[in-house]
């Protein structure tokens, strides 16, 4: 999906709340402190190649090196290029200032939930884009659930909206800055 398509999509979705929610999650991805500290993981059956590629593009185009993602793979082949050989063992090294972005349309398996919990305990920020997984969302500092019904946004579209929002370089208005501050003070949103 190109920038013009995403822009048109945002106009169509402006009154639904999706644009604002994906913008919030995109901005949260930017809180990662270092290049390579944005860790992206999915389920064993569905690695998040798509959103990882878009985040890499956004990092390059926006000049925001903290958006340069590290794709974590469940079973990386030994002969793969170095950037495609990073396994889940990388989560053992997770530290404060890094972000773990879990992208899972299906429910996260228990081994992933355990590793997410461990990363959270070490101080990593946990973000999720999921299909409505209450266990994963309970571990995340911020999450967006994309229902699998015929809603206005598919899981694929949500990935585009989040990655585009992450790379946006714009100045927040006072009202937006105050809203973000209030959210940080009051804690993460809890889904209904």
PDB file of C-alpha atoms in Angstrom:
ATOM      1  CA  UNK A   1       0.000   0.000   0.000  1.00  0.00           C
ATOM      2  CA  UNK A   2       1.525   3.328  -1.006  1.00  0.00           C
ATOM      3  CA  UNK A   3       1.447   6.612   0.913  1.00  0.00           C
ATOM      4  CA  UNK A   4      -1.415   8.019  -1.163  1.00  0.00           C
ATOM      5  CA  UNK A   5      -3.567   4.953  -0.445  1.00  0.00           C
ATOM      6  CA  UNK A   6      -2.845   5.168   3.275  1.00  0.00           C
ATOM      7  CA  UNK A   7      -3.697   8.887   3.234  1.00  0.00           C
ATOM      8  CA  UNK A   8      -7.012   8.206   1.492  1.00  0.00           C
ATOM      9  CA  UNK A   9      -7.743   5.390   3.912  1.00  0.00           C
ATOM     10  CA  UNK A  10      -7.093   7.693   6.856  1.00  0.00           C
ATOM     11  CA  UNK A  11      -9.572  10.222   5.459  1.00  0.00           C
ATOM     12  CA  UNK A  12     -12.220   7.507   5.086  1.00  0.00           C
ATOM     13  CA  UNK A  13     -11.596   6.241   8.632  1.00  0.00           C
ATOM     14  CA  UNK A  14     -11.266   9.681  10.262  1.00  0.00           C
ATOM     15  CA  UNK A  15     -14.559   9.472  12.150  1.00  0.00           C
ATOM     16  CA  UNK A  16     -14.134   5.867  13.340  1.00  0.00           C
ATOM     17  CA  UNK A  17     -11.384   6.290  15.947  1.00  0.00           C
ATOM     18  CA  UNK A  18      -9.039   3.941  14.068  1.00  0.00           C
ATOM     19  CA  UNK A  19      -6.737   6.696  12.868  1.00  0.00           C
ATOM     20  CA  UNK A  20      -6.212   8.056  16.368  1.00  0.00           C
ATOM     21  CA  UNK A  21      -5.660   4.612  17.941  1.00  0.00           C
ATOM     22  CA  UNK A  22      -3.157   3.554  15.290  1.00  0.00           C
ATOM     23  CA  UNK A  23      -1.417   6.913  15.628  1.00  0.00           C
ATOM     24  CA  UNK A  24      -1.082   6.379  19.399  1.00  0.00           C
ATOM     25  CA  UNK A  25       0.425   2.932  18.903  1.00  0.00           C
ATOM     26  CA  UNK A  26       2.708   4.251  16.152  1.00  0.00           C
ATOM     27  CA  UNK A  27       3.969   6.992  18.449  1.00  0.00           C
ATOM     28  CA  UNK A  28       4.521   4.440  21.218  1.00  0.00           C
ATOM     29  CA  UNK A  29       6.785   2.473  18.852  1.00  0.00           C
ATOM     30  CA  UNK A  30       8.972   5.562  18.582  1.00  0.00           C
ATOM     31  CA  UNK A  31       9.801   5.532  22.305  1.00  0.00           C
ATOM     32  CA  UNK A  32      12.404   2.856  21.637  1.00  0.00           C
ATOM     33  CA  UNK A  33      15.749   4.376  22.576  1.00  0.00           C
ATOM     34  CA  UNK A  34      18.130   2.733  20.119  1.00  0.00           C
ATOM     35  CA  UNK A  35      18.404   1.427  16.594  1.00  0.00           C
ATOM     36  CA  UNK A  36      17.646  -2.301  16.653  1.00  0.00           C
ATOM     37  CA  UNK A  37      15.870  -1.983  20.002  1.00  0.00           C
ATOM     38  CA  UNK A  38      12.449  -2.326  18.376  1.00  0.00           C
ATOM     39  CA  UNK A  39      11.886  -6.078  18.483  1.00  0.00           C
ATOM     40  CA  UNK A  40       9.053  -7.438  16.335  1.00  0.00           C
ATOM     41  CA  UNK A  41       7.694 -10.942  16.937  1.00  0.00           C
ATOM     42  CA  UNK A  42       4.703 -12.971  15.837  1.00  0.00           C
ATOM     43  CA  UNK A  43       3.506 -16.526  16.299  1.00  0.00           C
ATOM     44  CA  UNK A  44       5.348 -19.616  15.053  1.00  0.00           C
ATOM     45  CA  UNK A  45       2.840 -19.900  12.194  1.00  0.00           C
ATOM     46  CA  UNK A  46       2.845 -16.222  11.190  1.00  0.00           C
ATOM     47  CA  UNK A  47       6.015 -14.137  11.373  1.00  0.00           C
ATOM     48  CA  UNK A  48       5.317 -10.414  10.937  1.00  0.00           C
ATOM     49  CA  UNK A  49       7.418  -9.822   7.806  1.00  0.00           C
ATOM     50  CA  UNK A  50       4.983  -7.293   6.403  1.00  0.00           C
ATOM     51  CA  UNK A  51       4.950  -4.797   9.258  1.00  0.00           C
ATOM     52  CA  UNK A  52       8.690  -5.297   9.845  1.00  0.00           C
ATOM     53  CA  UNK A  53       9.420  -4.275   6.246  1.00  0.00           C
ATOM     54  CA  UNK A  54       7.175  -1.229   6.548  1.00  0.00           C
ATOM     55  CA  UNK A  55       8.813  -0.151   9.812  1.00  0.00           C
ATOM     56  CA  UNK A  56      12.249  -0.462   8.184  1.00  0.00           C
ATOM     57  CA  UNK A  57      11.032   1.758   5.328  1.00  0.00           C
ATOM     58  CA  UNK A  58       9.564   4.296   7.766  1.00  0.00           C
ATOM     59  CA  UNK A  59      12.832   4.368   9.753  1.00  0.00           C
ATOM     60  CA  UNK A  60      14.782   5.093   6.590  1.00  0.00           C
ATOM     61  CA  UNK A  61      12.349   7.678   5.169  1.00  0.00           C
ATOM     62  CA  UNK A  62      11.735   9.551   8.424  1.00  0.00           C
ATOM     63  CA  UNK A  63      15.307   9.453   9.705  1.00  0.00           C
ATOM     64  CA  UNK A  64      14.081   7.869  12.954  1.00  0.00           C
ATOM     65  CA  UNK A  65      16.696   5.172  13.564  1.00  0.00           C
ATOM     66  CA  UNK A  66      14.834   3.863  16.631  1.00  0.00           C
ATOM     67  CA  UNK A  67      12.183   2.506  14.226  1.00  0.00           C
ATOM     68  CA  UNK A  68      14.723   0.140  12.635  1.00  0.00           C
ATOM     69  CA  UNK A  69      13.134  -3.170  13.596  1.00  0.00           C
ATOM     70  CA  UNK A  70      14.699  -6.461  14.567  1.00  0.00           C
ATOM     71  CA  UNK A  71      12.554  -9.359  13.396  1.00  0.00           C
ATOM     72  CA  UNK A  72      12.572 -12.186  15.941  1.00  0.00           C
ATOM     73  CA  UNK A  73      12.018 -15.584  14.377  1.00  0.00           C
ATOM     74  CA  UNK A  74      10.918 -18.831  15.991  1.00  0.00           C
ATOM     75  CA  UNK A  75      13.230 -21.059  13.945  1.00  0.00           C
ATOM     76  CA  UNK A  76      15.696 -18.971  11.963  1.00  0.00           C
ATOM     77  CA  UNK A  77      17.735 -20.928   9.416  1.00  0.00           C
ATOM     78  CA  UNK A  78      21.461 -20.949  10.161  1.00  0.00           C
ATOM     79  CA  UNK A  79      22.320 -19.989   6.583  1.00  0.00           C
ATOM     80  CA  UNK A  80      20.005 -16.935   6.537  1.00  0.00           C
ATOM     81  CA  UNK A  81      21.481 -13.436   6.342  1.00  0.00           C
ATOM     82  CA  UNK A  82      22.362 -12.050   9.802  1.00  0.00           C
ATOM     83  CA  UNK A  83      19.289  -9.795  10.029  1.00  0.00           C
ATOM     84  CA  UNK A  84      17.037 -12.824   9.365  1.00  0.00           C
ATOM     85  CA  UNK A  85      18.850 -15.119  11.804  1.00  0.00           C
ATOM     86  CA  UNK A  86      17.719 -13.462  15.045  1.00  0.00           C
ATOM     87  CA  UNK A  87      15.834 -15.962  17.179  1.00  0.00           C
ATOM     88  CA  UNK A  88      13.689 -15.691  20.277  1.00  0.00           C
ATOM     89  CA  UNK A  89      16.800 -16.063  22.434  1.00  0.00           C
ATOM     90  CA  UNK A  90      17.273 -12.336  21.783  1.00  0.00           C
ATOM     91  CA  UNK A  91      14.427 -11.760  24.256  1.00  0.00           C
ATOM     92  CA  UNK A  92      16.705 -12.926  27.092  1.00  0.00           C
ATOM     93  CA  UNK A  93      18.837  -9.825  26.430  1.00  0.00           C
ATOM     94  CA  UNK A  94      15.889  -7.416  26.411  1.00  0.00           C
ATOM     95  CA  UNK A  95      16.352  -4.362  28.584  1.00  0.00           C
ATOM     96  CA  UNK A  96      14.769  -1.088  29.580  1.00  0.00           C
ATOM     97  CA  UNK A  97      14.492   1.313  26.636  1.00  0.00           C
ATOM     98  CA  UNK A  98      13.691  -1.456  24.170  1.00  0.00           C
ATOM     99  CA  UNK A  99      10.262  -2.215  22.775  1.00  0.00           C
ATOM    100  CA  UNK A 100       8.758  -5.612  22.055  1.00  0.00           C
ATOM    101  CA  UNK A 101       6.055  -5.292  19.394  1.00  0.00           C
ATOM    102  CA  UNK A 102       3.933  -8.434  19.210  1.00  0.00           C
ATOM    103  CA  UNK A 103       2.000  -8.740  15.950  1.00  0.00           C
ATOM    104  CA  UNK A 104      -0.331 -11.730  16.145  1.00  0.00           C
ATOM    105  CA  UNK A 105      -3.666 -12.028  14.416  1.00  0.00           C
ATOM    106  CA  UNK A 106      -4.265 -15.399  16.114  1.00  0.00           C
ATOM    107  CA  UNK A 107      -3.981 -16.024  19.851  1.00  0.00           C
ATOM    108  CA  UNK A 108      -0.425 -15.984  21.147  1.00  0.00           C
ATOM    109  CA  UNK A 109       0.829 -19.411  22.247  1.00  0.00           C
ATOM    110  CA  UNK A 110       1.842 -19.905  25.880  1.00  0.00           C
ATOM    111  CA  UNK A 111       5.608 -19.933  25.141  1.00  0.00           C
ATOM    112  CA  UNK A 112       5.284 -16.495  23.505  1.00  0.00           C
ATOM    113  CA  UNK A 113       3.215 -15.148  26.403  1.00  0.00           C
ATOM    114  CA  UNK A 114       5.870 -16.364  28.848  1.00  0.00           C
ATOM    115  CA  UNK A 115       8.634 -14.645  26.895  1.00  0.00           C
ATOM    116  CA  UNK A 116       6.603 -11.437  26.630  1.00  0.00           C
ATOM    117  CA  UNK A 117       6.089 -11.500  30.397  1.00  0.00           C
ATOM    118  CA  UNK A 118       9.833 -11.990  30.941  1.00  0.00           C
ATOM    119  CA  UNK A 119      10.645  -9.057  28.625  1.00  0.00           C
ATOM    120  CA  UNK A 120       8.161  -6.871  30.491  1.00  0.00           C
ATOM    121  CA  UNK A 121       9.792  -7.766  33.821  1.00  0.00           C
ATOM    122  CA  UNK A 122      13.187  -6.641  32.492  1.00  0.00           C
ATOM    123  CA  UNK A 123      11.753  -3.212  31.700  1.00  0.00           C
ATOM    124  CA  UNK A 124      10.936  -3.484  27.990  1.00  0.00           C
ATOM    125  CA  UNK A 125       7.858  -1.709  26.691  1.00  0.00           C
ATOM    126  CA  UNK A 126       5.348  -4.223  25.369  1.00  0.00           C
ATOM    127  CA  UNK A 127       3.077  -3.216  22.491  1.00  0.00           C
ATOM    128  CA  UNK A 128       0.671  -5.460  20.614  1.00  0.00           C
ATOM    129  CA  UNK A 129      -1.380  -5.521  17.470  1.00  0.00           C
ATOM    130  CA  UNK A 130      -3.599  -8.556  17.775  1.00  0.00           C
ATOM    131  CA  UNK A 131      -6.845 -10.172  16.782  1.00  0.00           C
ATOM    132  CA  UNK A 132      -8.404  -9.836  20.237  1.00  0.00           C
ATOM    133  CA  UNK A 133      -6.192 -11.838  22.589  1.00  0.00           C
ATOM    134  CA  UNK A 134      -7.021 -10.871  26.198  1.00  0.00           C
ATOM    135  CA  UNK A 135      -3.965 -12.654  27.645  1.00  0.00           C
ATOM    136  CA  UNK A 136      -1.559 -10.846  25.335  1.00  0.00           C
ATOM    137  CA  UNK A 137      -3.330  -7.536  25.879  1.00  0.00           C
ATOM    138  CA  UNK A 138      -3.063  -7.953  29.664  1.00  0.00           C
ATOM    139  CA  UNK A 139       0.736  -8.078  29.301  1.00  0.00           C
ATOM    140  CA  UNK A 140       0.967  -5.151  26.896  1.00  0.00           C
ATOM    141  CA  UNK A 141       1.459  -1.547  27.918  1.00  0.00           C
ATOM    142  CA  UNK A 142      -0.637  -0.618  24.881  1.00  0.00           C
ATOM    143  CA  UNK A 143      -2.481  -2.789  22.388  1.00  0.00           C
ATOM    144  CA  UNK A 144      -4.907  -2.590  19.514  1.00  0.00           C
ATOM    145  CA  UNK A 145      -7.276  -5.471  18.906  1.00  0.00           C
ATOM    146  CA  UNK A 146      -8.450  -5.858  15.321  1.00  0.00           C
ATOM    147  CA  UNK A 147     -11.657  -7.898  15.299  1.00  0.00           C
ATOM    148  CA  UNK A 148     -11.838 -10.593  12.633  1.00  0.00           C
ATOM    149  CA  UNK A 149     -15.421  -9.678  11.745  1.00  0.00           C
ATOM    150  CA  UNK A 150     -16.268  -7.439   8.813  1.00  0.00           C
ATOM    151  CA  UNK A 151     -15.253  -4.240  10.613  1.00  0.00           C
ATOM    152  CA  UNK A 152     -13.883  -1.196   8.827  1.00  0.00           C
ATOM    153  CA  UNK A 153     -10.241  -2.289   9.275  1.00  0.00           C
ATOM    154  CA  UNK A 154      -8.561  -5.596   8.455  1.00  0.00           C
ATOM    155  CA  UNK A 155      -5.449  -6.829  10.249  1.00  0.00           C
ATOM    156  CA  UNK A 156      -3.346  -5.997   7.189  1.00  0.00           C
ATOM    157  CA  UNK A 157      -4.731  -2.454   6.991  1.00  0.00           C
ATOM    158  CA  UNK A 158      -4.104  -1.906  10.708  1.00  0.00           C
ATOM    159  CA  UNK A 159      -0.430  -2.830  10.176  1.00  0.00           C
ATOM    160  CA  UNK A 160      -0.181  -0.195   7.430  1.00  0.00           C
ATOM    161  CA  UNK A 161      -1.833   2.463   9.586  1.00  0.00           C
ATOM    162  CA  UNK A 162       0.437   1.751  12.587  1.00  0.00           C
ATOM    163  CA  UNK A 163       3.689   1.672  10.602  1.00  0.00           C
ATOM    164  CA  UNK A 164       2.791   4.863   8.723  1.00  0.00           C
ATOM    165  CA  UNK A 165       1.906   6.612  11.968  1.00  0.00           C
ATOM    166  CA  UNK A 166       5.204   5.507  13.512  1.00  0.00           C
ATOM    167  CA  UNK A 167       7.150   7.250  10.773  1.00  0.00           C
ATOM    168  CA  UNK A 168       5.114  10.461  10.801  1.00  0.00           C
ATOM    169  CA  UNK A 169       7.181  13.464  11.665  1.00  0.00           C
ATOM    170  CA  UNK A 170       4.766  16.080  12.887  1.00  0.00           C
ATOM    171  CA  UNK A 171       4.491  18.384  15.804  1.00  0.00           C
ATOM    172  CA  UNK A 172       1.848  17.503  18.374  1.00  0.00           C
ATOM    173  CA  UNK A 173      -0.596  20.211  19.339  1.00  0.00           C
ATOM    174  CA  UNK A 174      -0.880  21.179  22.993  1.00  0.00           C
ATOM    175  CA  UNK A 175      -4.137  19.257  23.399  1.00  0.00           C
ATOM    176  CA  UNK A 176      -2.538  16.056  22.016  1.00  0.00           C
ATOM    177  CA  UNK A 177       0.505  16.421  24.259  1.00  0.00           C
ATOM    178  CA  UNK A 178      -1.716  16.897  27.310  1.00  0.00           C
ATOM    179  CA  UNK A 179      -3.828  13.860  26.340  1.00  0.00           C
ATOM    180  CA  UNK A 180      -0.717  11.696  26.016  1.00  0.00           C
ATOM    181  CA  UNK A 181       0.582  12.944  29.368  1.00  0.00           C
ATOM    182  CA  UNK A 182      -2.761  12.190  31.019  1.00  0.00           C
ATOM    183  CA  UNK A 183      -2.734   8.678  29.550  1.00  0.00           C
ATOM    184  CA  UNK A 184       0.759   8.021  30.842  1.00  0.00           C
ATOM    185  CA  UNK A 185      -0.222   9.202  34.312  1.00  0.00           C
ATOM    186  CA  UNK A 186      -3.475   7.218  34.442  1.00  0.00           C
ATOM    187  CA  UNK A 187      -2.062   4.035  32.875  1.00  0.00           C
ATOM    188  CA  UNK A 188      -2.777   1.975  29.791  1.00  0.00           C
ATOM    189  CA  UNK A 189      -6.233   1.589  28.291  1.00  0.00           C
ATOM    190  CA  UNK A 190      -8.074  -1.558  29.232  1.00  0.00           C
ATOM    191  CA  UNK A 191     -10.296  -3.004  26.487  1.00  0.00           C
ATOM    192  CA  UNK A 192     -14.005  -3.325  27.263  1.00  0.00           C
TER     193      UNK A 192
END
